[in-house]
DNA sequence: TTGTAGGCGTTATCAT
DNA sequence: ATGATAACGCCTACAA
């Protein structure tokens, strides 16, 4: 780094080859860790020619010819959703440990956008791609996405999913039905009978699975499992859901949100309206994101960080063979976490 | 998209050129929006040869020769910090509107990591790069970073900073001293006299500026501005700071955190210990991130989203000349937001 | 041990 | 209107 000419234009292999008076081939050999033998003398020549010119190989050109790179992409649904932030962190930590670089792409919960990012990552020869968000039950772009994923794989880019997807492949997930079931049963065990579920985004597998979990628990308890209200996965959706419920005048005994964000939105909205939580109504969510811990929301802990970390391991494990079974569909454990927003009925 | 062979290997220009019975040159011409004239007949030939083979140009190869791409990178300090999430969102929105793609890179608040990401983005011919986090006052990697940024620019990659940096260039920031001054004065006006400041990460410009703002306000009011406690920009740091303060036995009248996260960490820690906020001690932060709104923290609103959006505009504006002055050092306005965690003394 | 040359997938300059 | 062909920056057999 020392002695490098300031603001030196670029310096490519030909430059340093010329400067060192050797062929571009030998220059290349010493500059990338080639096993090809090179005399100590010329090696030194090349080395400091490179040093003086501040040479650094073009990752672009390298990727073009070697057909691989050390970057892995994480495609998330929404960058401001703490759920994805935590997952991305997990990926980053293990990816970084293997001296690769992580780039996270926000797809705005749109398959079309996911496809665009997939294309770029693929073209740029990413070592792997992590799909962090769930797919949609019915998606016109399904075929296209599946095809793109297949091509990515045959092109050498590993792909793993951290939620239910309509394309096959290795995955690390949690049992969303069980998660929803567990919170719901917790509420029921607390004596609540009228429980309404704030649904997740329309059509998302995760939304559907969690709704099913809720319905299952309610049904088995002989309770009315039709108390649903449209929501989403965002704070604002939770606020709106609460507003709607209050407007209709009939508050339930308890509310379970499809995820923590909506639950918190509802929680805040309720409290602001002077409704006591958990005394008048209990509120619970799913995921156990950081905000949930802050507001002391009862929820189900989903191992977000671990999901990301495991996903990354599967990717890179597949790469240098050293890793665990890069094929399986691991289901990580979840766990109910009762906190301050739920309590016995009345 | 219809009629594409499933899982077709790759298909490059030569493939579709051959299939269409034309030269690779003409194929290229019709497949990218070249103005070069091509007969309608051959154009059609190429077009459906491409369609049948599911052709899609290699962004990598394109970037190699055109020396540009449609991706912009955002280098942040910590992906789980809501501050950066909001900024990234701002960037994404305007970048996406211009049909570019955003990739956010987490540098773990390390300049070395920033350099690595800069290198990749640069090599991949990113259209622009946004540095979202502040630099360090004293940084051994300063020269190297400055040089890298210069090279990036001469290589055609625009670079903007959204916080104080040791390299020159366009920027969009807020007045951190004023932010800290404003919260502090708010607390003073509330009658508080003993106010302690939880510092930000050691050596960060932003940390220093905010500390200065605090000191200035305290000094002007003739108060003891030496009540400081080490902290950081993370929730956990706030918790530790609070623990330390409680252990020392002498709680101040009020606490201002270097940012919302630490402030919230302290807030929660205090409340959990049974200390009434704001009755016994007031707590305030800086940034107005989403969590701050949730816990109703008194803070200073920093236009995070707008910072990101503006940064992106400067980047892309510079690109196609259409934009605003891509050179200036814009300082966006901030505003005190008094909420529930601060109140009159005693 | 070192050099030559072909190729990775496009774009772009010249001829034709 | 089309087609060779030289870059772009690097890696890697294959020769020497």
PDB file of N, CA and C in Angstrom, chain B residues 33-127:
ATOM      1  N   UNK B  33     -30.656  -1.953 -27.397  1.00  0.00           N
ATOM      2  CA  UNK B  33     -31.342  -0.915 -28.158  1.00  0.00           C
ATOM      3  C   UNK B  33     -30.418  -0.052 -28.981  1.00  0.00           C
ATOM      4  N   UNK B  34     -29.670  -0.679 -29.880  1.00  0.00           N
ATOM      5  CA  UNK B  34     -28.762   0.087 -30.719  1.00  0.00           C
ATOM      6  C   UNK B  34     -29.532   0.902 -31.756  1.00  0.00           C
ATOM      7  N   UNK B  35     -29.022   2.050 -32.079  1.00  0.00           N
ATOM      8  CA  UNK B  35     -29.691   2.902 -33.068  1.00  0.00           C
ATOM      9  C   UNK B  35     -29.292   2.480 -34.473  1.00  0.00           C
ATOM     10  N   UNK B  36     -28.288   1.635 -34.515  1.00  0.00           N
ATOM     11  CA  UNK B  36     -27.809   1.176 -35.817  1.00  0.00           C
ATOM     12  C   UNK B  36     -28.937   0.502 -36.586  1.00  0.00           C
ATOM     13  N   UNK B  37     -29.107   0.894 -37.868  1.00  0.00           N
ATOM     14  CA  UNK B  37     -30.209   0.343 -38.680  1.00  0.00           C
ATOM     15  C   UNK B  37     -30.080  -1.162 -38.917  1.00  0.00           C
ATOM     16  N   UNK B  38     -31.204  -1.833 -38.815  1.00  0.00           N
ATOM     17  CA  UNK B  38     -31.283  -3.267 -39.087  1.00  0.00           C
ATOM     18  C   UNK B  38     -32.598  -3.539 -39.790  1.00  0.00           C
ATOM     19  N   UNK B  39     -32.551  -4.299 -40.828  1.00  0.00           N
ATOM     20  CA  UNK B  39     -33.778  -4.561 -41.584  1.00  0.00           C
ATOM     21  C   UNK B  39     -34.796  -5.273 -40.709  1.00  0.00           C
ATOM     22  N   UNK B  40     -36.036  -4.950 -40.951  1.00  0.00           N
ATOM     23  CA  UNK B  40     -37.109  -5.532 -40.158  1.00  0.00           C
ATOM     24  C   UNK B  40     -37.077  -7.049 -40.224  1.00  0.00           C
ATOM     25  N   UNK B  41     -36.735  -7.563 -41.372  1.00  0.00           N
ATOM     26  CA  UNK B  41     -36.718  -9.007 -41.574  1.00  0.00           C
ATOM     27  C   UNK B  41     -35.722  -9.676 -40.626  1.00  0.00           C
ATOM     28  N   UNK B  42     -34.456  -9.318 -40.744  1.00  0.00           N
ATOM     29  CA  UNK B  42     -33.440  -9.939 -39.889  1.00  0.00           C
ATOM     30  C   UNK B  42     -33.713  -9.659 -38.426  1.00  0.00           C
ATOM     31  N   UNK B  43     -34.204  -8.483 -38.167  1.00  0.00           N
ATOM     32  CA  UNK B  43     -34.531  -8.143 -36.773  1.00  0.00           C
ATOM     33  C   UNK B  43     -35.484  -9.190 -36.197  1.00  0.00           C
ATOM     34  N   UNK B  44     -36.504  -9.497 -36.965  1.00  0.00           N
ATOM     35  CA  UNK B  44     -37.480 -10.490 -36.516  1.00  0.00           C
ATOM     36  C   UNK B  44     -36.783 -11.828 -36.274  1.00  0.00           C
ATOM     37  N   UNK B  45     -35.937 -12.198 -37.222  1.00  0.00           N
ATOM     38  CA  UNK B  45     -35.207 -13.460 -37.115  1.00  0.00           C
ATOM     39  C   UNK B  45     -34.476 -13.532 -35.780  1.00  0.00           C
ATOM     40  N   UNK B  46     -33.673 -12.518 -35.529  1.00  0.00           N
ATOM     41  CA  UNK B  46     -32.896 -12.464 -34.300  1.00  0.00           C
ATOM     42  C   UNK B  46     -33.799 -12.505 -33.082  1.00  0.00           C
ATOM     43  N   UNK B  47     -34.837 -11.687 -33.150  1.00  0.00           N
ATOM     44  CA  UNK B  47     -35.731 -11.578 -32.008  1.00  0.00           C
ATOM     45  C   UNK B  47     -36.303 -12.914 -31.569  1.00  0.00           C
ATOM     46  N   UNK B  48     -36.805 -13.694 -32.526  1.00  0.00           N
ATOM     47  CA  UNK B  48     -37.376 -14.923 -32.001  1.00  0.00           C
ATOM     48  C   UNK B  48     -36.372 -16.036 -31.839  1.00  0.00           C
ATOM     49  N   UNK B  49     -35.205 -15.868 -32.411  1.00  0.00           N
ATOM     50  CA  UNK B  49     -34.146 -16.834 -32.098  1.00  0.00           C
ATOM     51  C   UNK B  49     -33.845 -16.633 -30.612  1.00  0.00           C
ATOM     52  N   UNK B  50     -33.750 -15.381 -30.250  1.00  0.00           N
ATOM     53  CA  UNK B  50     -33.472 -15.035 -28.853  1.00  0.00           C
ATOM     54  C   UNK B  50     -34.583 -15.534 -27.948  1.00  0.00           C
ATOM     55  N   UNK B  51     -35.811 -15.332 -28.388  1.00  0.00           N
ATOM     56  CA  UNK B  51     -36.947 -15.751 -27.583  1.00  0.00           C
ATOM     57  C   UNK B  51     -36.925 -17.254 -27.363  1.00  0.00           C
ATOM     58  N   UNK B  52     -36.712 -17.987 -28.442  1.00  0.00           N
ATOM     59  CA  UNK B  52     -36.736 -19.444 -28.332  1.00  0.00           C
ATOM     60  C   UNK B  52     -35.616 -19.983 -27.446  1.00  0.00           C
ATOM     61  N   UNK B  53     -34.487 -19.309 -27.481  1.00  0.00           N
ATOM     62  CA  UNK B  53     -33.374 -19.785 -26.648  1.00  0.00           C
ATOM     63  C   UNK B  53     -33.379 -19.139 -25.262  1.00  0.00           C
ATOM     64  N   UNK B  54     -34.365 -18.293 -25.013  1.00  0.00           N
ATOM     65  CA  UNK B  54     -34.442 -17.648 -23.704  1.00  0.00           C
ATOM     66  C   UNK B  54     -33.206 -16.827 -23.420  1.00  0.00           C
ATOM     67  N   UNK B  55     -32.801 -16.105 -24.438  1.00  0.00           N
ATOM     68  CA  UNK B  55     -31.577 -15.327 -24.296  1.00  0.00           C
ATOM     69  C   UNK B  55     -31.751 -14.094 -23.408  1.00  0.00           C
ATOM     70  N   UNK B  56     -30.709 -13.807 -22.715  1.00  0.00           N
ATOM     71  CA  UNK B  56     -30.682 -12.611 -21.886  1.00  0.00           C
ATOM     72  C   UNK B  56     -29.216 -12.235 -21.760  1.00  0.00           C
ATOM     73  N   UNK B  57     -28.869 -11.036 -22.163  1.00  0.00           N
ATOM     74  CA  UNK B  57     -27.456 -10.643 -22.221  1.00  0.00           C
ATOM     75  C   UNK B  57     -26.750 -10.735 -20.876  1.00  0.00           C
ATOM     76  N   UNK B  58     -25.500 -11.089 -20.906  1.00  0.00           N
ATOM     77  CA  UNK B  58     -24.704 -11.182 -19.686  1.00  0.00           C
ATOM     78  C   UNK B  58     -24.355  -9.789 -19.183  1.00  0.00           C
ATOM     79  N   UNK B  59     -24.940  -9.445 -18.053  1.00  0.00           N
ATOM     80  CA  UNK B  59     -24.661  -8.127 -17.482  1.00  0.00           C
ATOM     81  C   UNK B  59     -23.178  -7.992 -17.184  1.00  0.00           C
ATOM     82  N   UNK B  60     -22.567  -9.119 -16.864  1.00  0.00           N
ATOM     83  CA  UNK B  60     -21.148  -9.115 -16.546  1.00  0.00           C
ATOM     84  C   UNK B  60     -20.341  -8.665 -17.758  1.00  0.00           C
ATOM     85  N   UNK B  61     -20.546  -9.342 -18.868  1.00  0.00           N
ATOM     86  CA  UNK B  61     -19.824  -9.008 -20.089  1.00  0.00           C
ATOM     87  C   UNK B  61     -20.145  -7.581 -20.516  1.00  0.00           C
ATOM     88  N   UNK B  62     -21.394  -7.233 -20.375  1.00  0.00           N
ATOM     89  CA  UNK B  62     -21.787  -5.878 -20.738  1.00  0.00           C
ATOM     90  C   UNK B  62     -21.018  -4.854 -19.916  1.00  0.00           C
ATOM     91  N   UNK B  63     -20.984  -5.107 -18.631  1.00  0.00           N
ATOM     92  CA  UNK B  63     -20.292  -4.172 -17.744  1.00  0.00           C
ATOM     93  C   UNK B  63     -18.811  -4.099 -18.104  1.00  0.00           C
ATOM     94  N   UNK B  64     -18.262  -5.240 -18.463  1.00  0.00           N
ATOM     95  CA  UNK B  64     -16.833  -5.282 -18.797  1.00  0.00           C
ATOM     96  C   UNK B  64     -16.515  -4.345 -19.953  1.00  0.00           C
ATOM     97  N   UNK B  65     -17.338  -4.380 -20.961  1.00  0.00           N
ATOM     98  CA  UNK B  65     -17.038  -3.555 -22.127  1.00  0.00           C
ATOM     99  C   UNK B  65     -17.593  -2.134 -22.044  1.00  0.00           C
ATOM    100  N   UNK B  66     -18.789  -1.974 -21.543  1.00  0.00           N
ATOM    101  CA  UNK B  66     -19.352  -0.614 -21.481  1.00  0.00           C
ATOM    102  C   UNK B  66     -18.801   0.167 -20.299  1.00  0.00           C
ATOM    103  N   UNK B  67     -18.199  -0.526 -19.395  1.00  0.00           N
ATOM    104  CA  UNK B  67     -17.625   0.138 -18.216  1.00  0.00           C
ATOM    105  C   UNK B  67     -18.670   0.791 -17.320  1.00  0.00           C
ATOM    106  N   UNK B  68     -19.875   0.309 -17.378  1.00  0.00           N
ATOM    107  CA  UNK B  68     -20.909   0.827 -16.467  1.00  0.00           C
ATOM    108  C   UNK B  68     -21.959  -0.253 -16.237  1.00  0.00           C
ATOM    109  N   UNK B  69     -22.730  -0.076 -15.205  1.00  0.00           N
ATOM    110  CA  UNK B  69     -23.828  -1.000 -14.954  1.00  0.00           C
ATOM    111  C   UNK B  69     -24.965  -0.209 -14.327  1.00  0.00           C
ATOM    112  N   UNK B  70     -26.050  -0.878 -14.068  1.00  0.00           N
ATOM    113  CA  UNK B  70     -27.187  -0.186 -13.477  1.00  0.00           C
ATOM    114  C   UNK B  70     -27.362  -0.562 -12.013  1.00  0.00           C
ATOM    115  N   UNK B  71     -26.285  -0.837 -11.346  1.00  0.00           N
ATOM    116  CA  UNK B  71     -26.438  -1.136  -9.930  1.00  0.00           C
ATOM    117  C   UNK B  71     -25.779  -0.044  -9.080  1.00  0.00           C
ATOM    118  N   UNK B  72     -26.405   0.262  -7.979  1.00  0.00           N
ATOM    119  CA  UNK B  72     -25.783   1.213  -7.062  1.00  0.00           C
ATOM    120  C   UNK B  72     -25.684   0.530  -5.708  1.00  0.00           C
ATOM    121  N   UNK B  73     -24.585   0.753  -5.058  1.00  0.00           N
ATOM    122  CA  UNK B  73     -24.345   0.110  -3.771  1.00  0.00           C
ATOM    123  C   UNK B  73     -24.501   1.073  -2.618  1.00  0.00           C
ATOM    124  N   UNK B  74     -24.995   0.562  -1.519  1.00  0.00           N
ATOM    125  CA  UNK B  74     -25.103   1.364  -0.304  1.00  0.00           C
ATOM    126  C   UNK B  74     -24.252   0.677   0.750  1.00  0.00           C
ATOM    127  N   UNK B  75     -23.250   1.361   1.228  1.00  0.00           N
ATOM    128  CA  UNK B  75     -22.400   0.773   2.251  1.00  0.00           C
ATOM    129  C   UNK B  75     -22.828   1.312   3.600  1.00  0.00           C
ATOM    130  N   UNK B  76     -23.366   0.433   4.425  1.00  0.00           N
ATOM    131  CA  UNK B  76     -23.855   0.855   5.738  1.00  0.00           C
ATOM    132  C   UNK B  76     -22.996   0.291   6.854  1.00  0.00           C
ATOM    133  N   UNK B  77     -23.214   0.805   8.058  1.00  0.00           N
ATOM    134  CA  UNK B  77     -22.397   0.354   9.171  1.00  0.00           C
ATOM    135  C   UNK B  77     -22.889  -0.928   9.800  1.00  0.00           C
ATOM    136  N   UNK B  78     -24.195  -1.112   9.795  1.00  0.00           N
ATOM    137  CA  UNK B  78     -24.768  -2.269  10.461  1.00  0.00           C
ATOM    138  C   UNK B  78     -26.177  -2.512   9.945  1.00  0.00           C
ATOM    139  N   UNK B  79     -26.355  -3.641   9.324  1.00  0.00           N
ATOM    140  CA  UNK B  79     -27.629  -3.934   8.676  1.00  0.00           C
ATOM    141  C   UNK B  79     -28.804  -4.002   9.652  1.00  0.00           C
ATOM    142  N   UNK B  80     -28.568  -4.335  10.885  1.00  0.00           N
ATOM    143  CA  UNK B  80     -29.692  -4.428  11.816  1.00  0.00           C
ATOM    144  C   UNK B  80     -30.019  -3.092  12.491  1.00  0.00           C
ATOM    145  N   UNK B  81     -29.223  -2.095  12.242  1.00  0.00           N
ATOM    146  CA  UNK B  81     -29.508  -0.789  12.803  1.00  0.00           C
ATOM    147  C   UNK B  81     -30.624  -0.122  11.995  1.00  0.00           C
ATOM    148  N   UNK B  82     -31.753   0.147  12.629  1.00  0.00           N
ATOM    149  CA  UNK B  82     -32.887   0.744  11.926  1.00  0.00           C
ATOM    150  C   UNK B  82     -32.543   2.065  11.236  1.00  0.00           C
ATOM    151  N   UNK B  83     -31.530   2.717  11.717  1.00  0.00           N
ATOM    152  CA  UNK B  83     -31.078   3.960  11.098  1.00  0.00           C
ATOM    153  C   UNK B  83     -30.719   3.688   9.642  1.00  0.00           C
ATOM    154  N   UNK B  84     -29.881   2.696   9.430  1.00  0.00           N
ATOM    155  CA  UNK B  84     -29.435   2.392   8.083  1.00  0.00           C
ATOM    156  C   UNK B  84     -30.524   1.787   7.215  1.00  0.00           C
ATOM    157  N   UNK B  85     -31.400   1.033   7.837  1.00  0.00           N
ATOM    158  CA  UNK B  85     -32.486   0.429   7.075  1.00  0.00           C
ATOM    159  C   UNK B  85     -33.312   1.523   6.418  1.00  0.00           C
ATOM    160  N   UNK B  86     -33.582   2.545   7.198  1.00  0.00           N
ATOM    161  CA  UNK B  86     -34.399   3.641   6.688  1.00  0.00           C
ATOM    162  C   UNK B  86     -33.678   4.394   5.570  1.00  0.00           C
ATOM    163  N   UNK B  87     -32.410   4.616   5.768  1.00  0.00           N
ATOM    164  CA  UNK B  87     -31.615   5.302   4.749  1.00  0.00           C
ATOM    165  C   UNK B  87     -31.587   4.462   3.463  1.00  0.00           C
ATOM    166  N   UNK B  88     -31.334   3.190   3.630  1.00  0.00           N
ATOM    167  CA  UNK B  88     -31.259   2.297   2.475  1.00  0.00           C
ATOM    168  C   UNK B  88     -32.573   2.317   1.702  1.00  0.00           C
ATOM    169  N   UNK B  89     -33.661   2.362   2.452  1.00  0.00           N
ATOM    170  CA  UNK B  89     -34.974   2.406   1.816  1.00  0.00           C
ATOM    171  C   UNK B  89     -35.105   3.632   0.935  1.00  0.00           C
ATOM    172  N   UNK B  90     -34.608   4.739   1.433  1.00  0.00           N
ATOM    173  CA  UNK B  90     -34.667   5.978   0.668  1.00  0.00           C
ATOM    174  C   UNK B  90     -33.884   5.845  -0.637  1.00  0.00           C
ATOM    175  N   UNK B  91     -32.713   5.274  -0.535  1.00  0.00           N
ATOM    176  CA  UNK B  91     -31.888   5.087  -1.724  1.00  0.00           C
ATOM    177  C   UNK B  91     -32.617   4.197  -2.718  1.00  0.00           C
ATOM    178  N   UNK B  92     -33.057   3.061  -2.218  1.00  0.00           N
ATOM    179  CA  UNK B  92     -33.729   2.092  -3.069  1.00  0.00           C
ATOM    180  C   UNK B  92     -34.881   2.684  -3.861  1.00  0.00           C
ATOM    181  N   UNK B  93     -35.702   3.432  -3.179  1.00  0.00           N
ATOM    182  CA  UNK B  93     -36.879   3.961  -3.843  1.00  0.00           C
ATOM    183  C   UNK B  93     -36.548   4.822  -5.047  1.00  0.00           C
ATOM    184  N   UNK B  94     -35.602   5.729  -4.912  1.00  0.00           N
ATOM    185  CA  UNK B  94     -35.317   6.557  -6.088  1.00  0.00           C
ATOM    186  C   UNK B  94     -34.473   5.804  -7.101  1.00  0.00           C
ATOM    187  N   UNK B  95     -33.602   4.950  -6.630  1.00  0.00           N
ATOM    188  CA  UNK B  95     -32.791   4.160  -7.544  1.00  0.00           C
ATOM    189  C   UNK B  95     -33.671   3.231  -8.377  1.00  0.00           C
ATOM    190  N   UNK B  96     -34.644   2.618  -7.710  1.00  0.00           N
ATOM    191  CA  UNK B  96     -35.541   1.714  -8.405  1.00  0.00           C
ATOM    192  C   UNK B  96     -36.379   2.441  -9.443  1.00  0.00           C
ATOM    193  N   UNK B  97     -36.762   3.645  -9.111  1.00  0.00           N
ATOM    194  CA  UNK B  97     -37.571   4.432 -10.034  1.00  0.00           C
ATOM    195  C   UNK B  97     -36.805   4.699 -11.325  1.00  0.00           C
ATOM    196  N   UNK B  98     -35.499   4.705 -11.224  1.00  0.00           N
ATOM    197  CA  UNK B  98     -34.701   4.929 -12.426  1.00  0.00           C
ATOM    198  C   UNK B  98     -34.263   3.603 -13.023  1.00  0.00           C
ATOM    199  N   UNK B  99     -34.974   2.560 -12.637  1.00  0.00           N
ATOM    200  CA  UNK B  99     -34.698   1.207 -13.125  1.00  0.00           C
ATOM    201  C   UNK B  99     -33.243   0.772 -12.939  1.00  0.00           C
ATOM    202  N   UNK B 100     -32.733   1.108 -11.781  1.00  0.00           N
ATOM    203  CA  UNK B 100     -31.427   0.588 -11.406  1.00  0.00           C
ATOM    204  C   UNK B 100     -31.674  -0.365 -10.238  1.00  0.00           C
ATOM    205  N   UNK B 101     -30.641  -1.096  -9.857  1.00  0.00           N
ATOM    206  CA  UNK B 101     -30.786  -2.021  -8.750  1.00  0.00           C
ATOM    207  C   UNK B 101     -29.908  -1.610  -7.573  1.00  0.00           C
ATOM    208  N   UNK B 102     -30.422  -1.802  -6.383  1.00  0.00           N
ATOM    209  CA  UNK B 102     -29.669  -1.430  -5.194  1.00  0.00           C
ATOM    210  C   UNK B 102     -29.149  -2.664  -4.465  1.00  0.00           C
ATOM    211  N   UNK B 103     -27.922  -2.599  -4.007  1.00  0.00           N
ATOM    212  CA  UNK B 103     -27.396  -3.682  -3.200  1.00  0.00           C
ATOM    213  C   UNK B 103     -26.802  -3.058  -1.947  1.00  0.00           C
ATOM    214  N   UNK B 104     -27.268  -3.496  -0.799  1.00  0.00           N
ATOM    215  CA  UNK B 104     -26.716  -2.893   0.402  1.00  0.00           C
ATOM    216  C   UNK B 104     -25.687  -3.803   1.059  1.00  0.00           C
ATOM    217  N   UNK B 105     -24.585  -3.203   1.429  1.00  0.00           N
ATOM    218  CA  UNK B 105     -23.469  -3.926   2.013  1.00  0.00           C
ATOM    219  C   UNK B 105     -23.238  -3.460   3.440  1.00  0.00           C
ATOM    220  N   UNK B 106     -23.158  -4.390   4.339  1.00  0.00           N
ATOM    221  CA  UNK B 106     -22.920  -4.045   5.727  1.00  0.00           C
ATOM    222  C   UNK B 106     -21.429  -4.145   6.020  1.00  0.00           C
ATOM    223  N   UNK B 107     -20.877  -3.069   6.543  1.00  0.00           N
ATOM    224  CA  UNK B 107     -19.427  -3.041   6.751  1.00  0.00           C
ATOM    225  C   UNK B 107     -19.034  -3.224   8.209  1.00  0.00           C
ATOM    226  N   UNK B 108     -20.027  -3.466   9.059  1.00  0.00           N
ATOM    227  CA  UNK B 108     -19.707  -3.733  10.450  1.00  0.00           C
ATOM    228  C   UNK B 108     -18.911  -2.594  11.083  1.00  0.00           C
ATOM    229  N   UNK B 109     -19.192  -1.393  10.640  1.00  0.00           N
ATOM    230  CA  UNK B 109     -18.507  -0.188  11.130  1.00  0.00           C
ATOM    231  C   UNK B 109     -16.993  -0.274  11.014  1.00  0.00           C
ATOM    232  N   UNK B 110     -16.509  -1.017  10.053  1.00  0.00           N
ATOM    233  CA  UNK B 110     -15.070  -1.145   9.872  1.00  0.00           C
ATOM    234  C   UNK B 110     -14.653  -0.575   8.525  1.00  0.00           C
ATOM    235  N   UNK B 111     -13.680   0.304   8.551  1.00  0.00           N
ATOM    236  CA  UNK B 111     -13.207   0.909   7.314  1.00  0.00           C
ATOM    237  C   UNK B 111     -12.620  -0.139   6.379  1.00  0.00           C
ATOM    238  N   UNK B 112     -11.964  -1.123   6.949  1.00  0.00           N
ATOM    239  CA  UNK B 112     -11.374  -2.176   6.131  1.00  0.00           C
ATOM    240  C   UNK B 112     -12.463  -2.875   5.335  1.00  0.00           C
ATOM    241  N   UNK B 113     -13.561  -3.144   6.003  1.00  0.00           N
ATOM    242  CA  UNK B 113     -14.669  -3.802   5.329  1.00  0.00           C
ATOM    243  C   UNK B 113     -15.276  -2.884   4.273  1.00  0.00           C
ATOM    244  N   UNK B 114     -15.352  -1.622   4.579  1.00  0.00           N
ATOM    245  CA  UNK B 114     -15.869  -0.675   3.593  1.00  0.00           C
ATOM    246  C   UNK B 114     -15.010  -0.711   2.346  1.00  0.00           C
ATOM    247  N   UNK B 115     -13.722  -0.775   2.551  1.00  0.00           N
ATOM    248  CA  UNK B 115     -12.797  -0.820   1.422  1.00  0.00           C
ATOM    249  C   UNK B 115     -13.037  -2.049   0.546  1.00  0.00           C
ATOM    250  N   UNK B 116     -13.253  -3.167   1.190  1.00  0.00           N
ATOM    251  CA  UNK B 116     -13.506  -4.383   0.417  1.00  0.00           C
ATOM    252  C   UNK B 116     -14.762  -4.233  -0.438  1.00  0.00           C
ATOM    253  N   UNK B 117     -15.797  -3.711   0.190  1.00  0.00           N
ATOM    254  CA  UNK B 117     -17.036  -3.550  -0.556  1.00  0.00           C
ATOM    255  C   UNK B 117     -16.885  -2.530  -1.671  1.00  0.00           C
ATOM    256  N   UNK B 118     -16.156  -1.478  -1.378  1.00  0.00           N
ATOM    257  CA  UNK B 118     -15.918  -0.451  -2.385  1.00  0.00           C
ATOM    258  C   UNK B 118     -15.235  -1.074  -3.596  1.00  0.00           C
ATOM    259  N   UNK B 119     -14.256  -1.906  -3.323  1.00  0.00           N
ATOM    260  CA  UNK B 119     -13.503  -2.569  -4.383  1.00  0.00           C
ATOM    261  C   UNK B 119     -14.427  -3.399  -5.285  1.00  0.00           C
ATOM    262  N   UNK B 120     -15.238  -4.213  -4.662  1.00  0.00           N
ATOM    263  CA  UNK B 120     -16.145  -5.046  -5.439  1.00  0.00           C
ATOM    264  C   UNK B 120     -17.091  -4.200  -6.278  1.00  0.00           C
ATOM    265  N   UNK B 121     -17.752  -3.273  -5.614  1.00  0.00           N
ATOM    266  CA  UNK B 121     -18.705  -2.413  -6.303  1.00  0.00           C
ATOM    267  C   UNK B 121     -18.038  -1.701  -7.468  1.00  0.00           C
ATOM    268  N   UNK B 122     -16.859  -1.218  -7.216  1.00  0.00           N
ATOM    269  CA  UNK B 122     -16.101  -0.492  -8.213  1.00  0.00           C
ATOM    270  C   UNK B 122     -15.763  -1.396  -9.378  1.00  0.00           C
ATOM    271  N   UNK B 123     -15.176  -2.541  -9.080  1.00  0.00           N
ATOM    272  CA  UNK B 123     -14.796  -3.484 -10.119  1.00  0.00           C
ATOM    273  C   UNK B 123     -16.012  -3.872 -10.951  1.00  0.00           C
ATOM    274  N   UNK B 124     -17.132  -4.006 -10.285  1.00  0.00           N
ATOM    275  CA  UNK B 124     -18.333  -4.403 -11.004  1.00  0.00           C
ATOM    276  C   UNK B 124     -18.985  -3.223 -11.688  1.00  0.00           C
ATOM    277  N   UNK B 125     -18.280  -2.123 -11.702  1.00  0.00           N
ATOM    278  CA  UNK B 125     -18.735  -0.969 -12.455  1.00  0.00           C
ATOM    279  C   UNK B 125     -20.059  -0.420 -11.973  1.00  0.00           C
ATOM    280  N   UNK B 126     -20.226  -0.356 -10.646  1.00  0.00           N
ATOM    281  CA  UNK B 126     -21.449   0.219 -10.095  1.00  0.00           C
ATOM    282  C   UNK B 126     -21.618   1.641 -10.606  1.00  0.00           C
ATOM    283  N   UNK B 127     -22.862   2.020 -10.833  1.00  0.00           N
ATOM    284  CA  UNK B 127     -23.124   3.372 -11.311  1.00  0.00           C
ATOM    285  C   UNK B 127     -22.803   4.362 -10.197  1.00  0.00           C
TER     286      UNK B 127
END
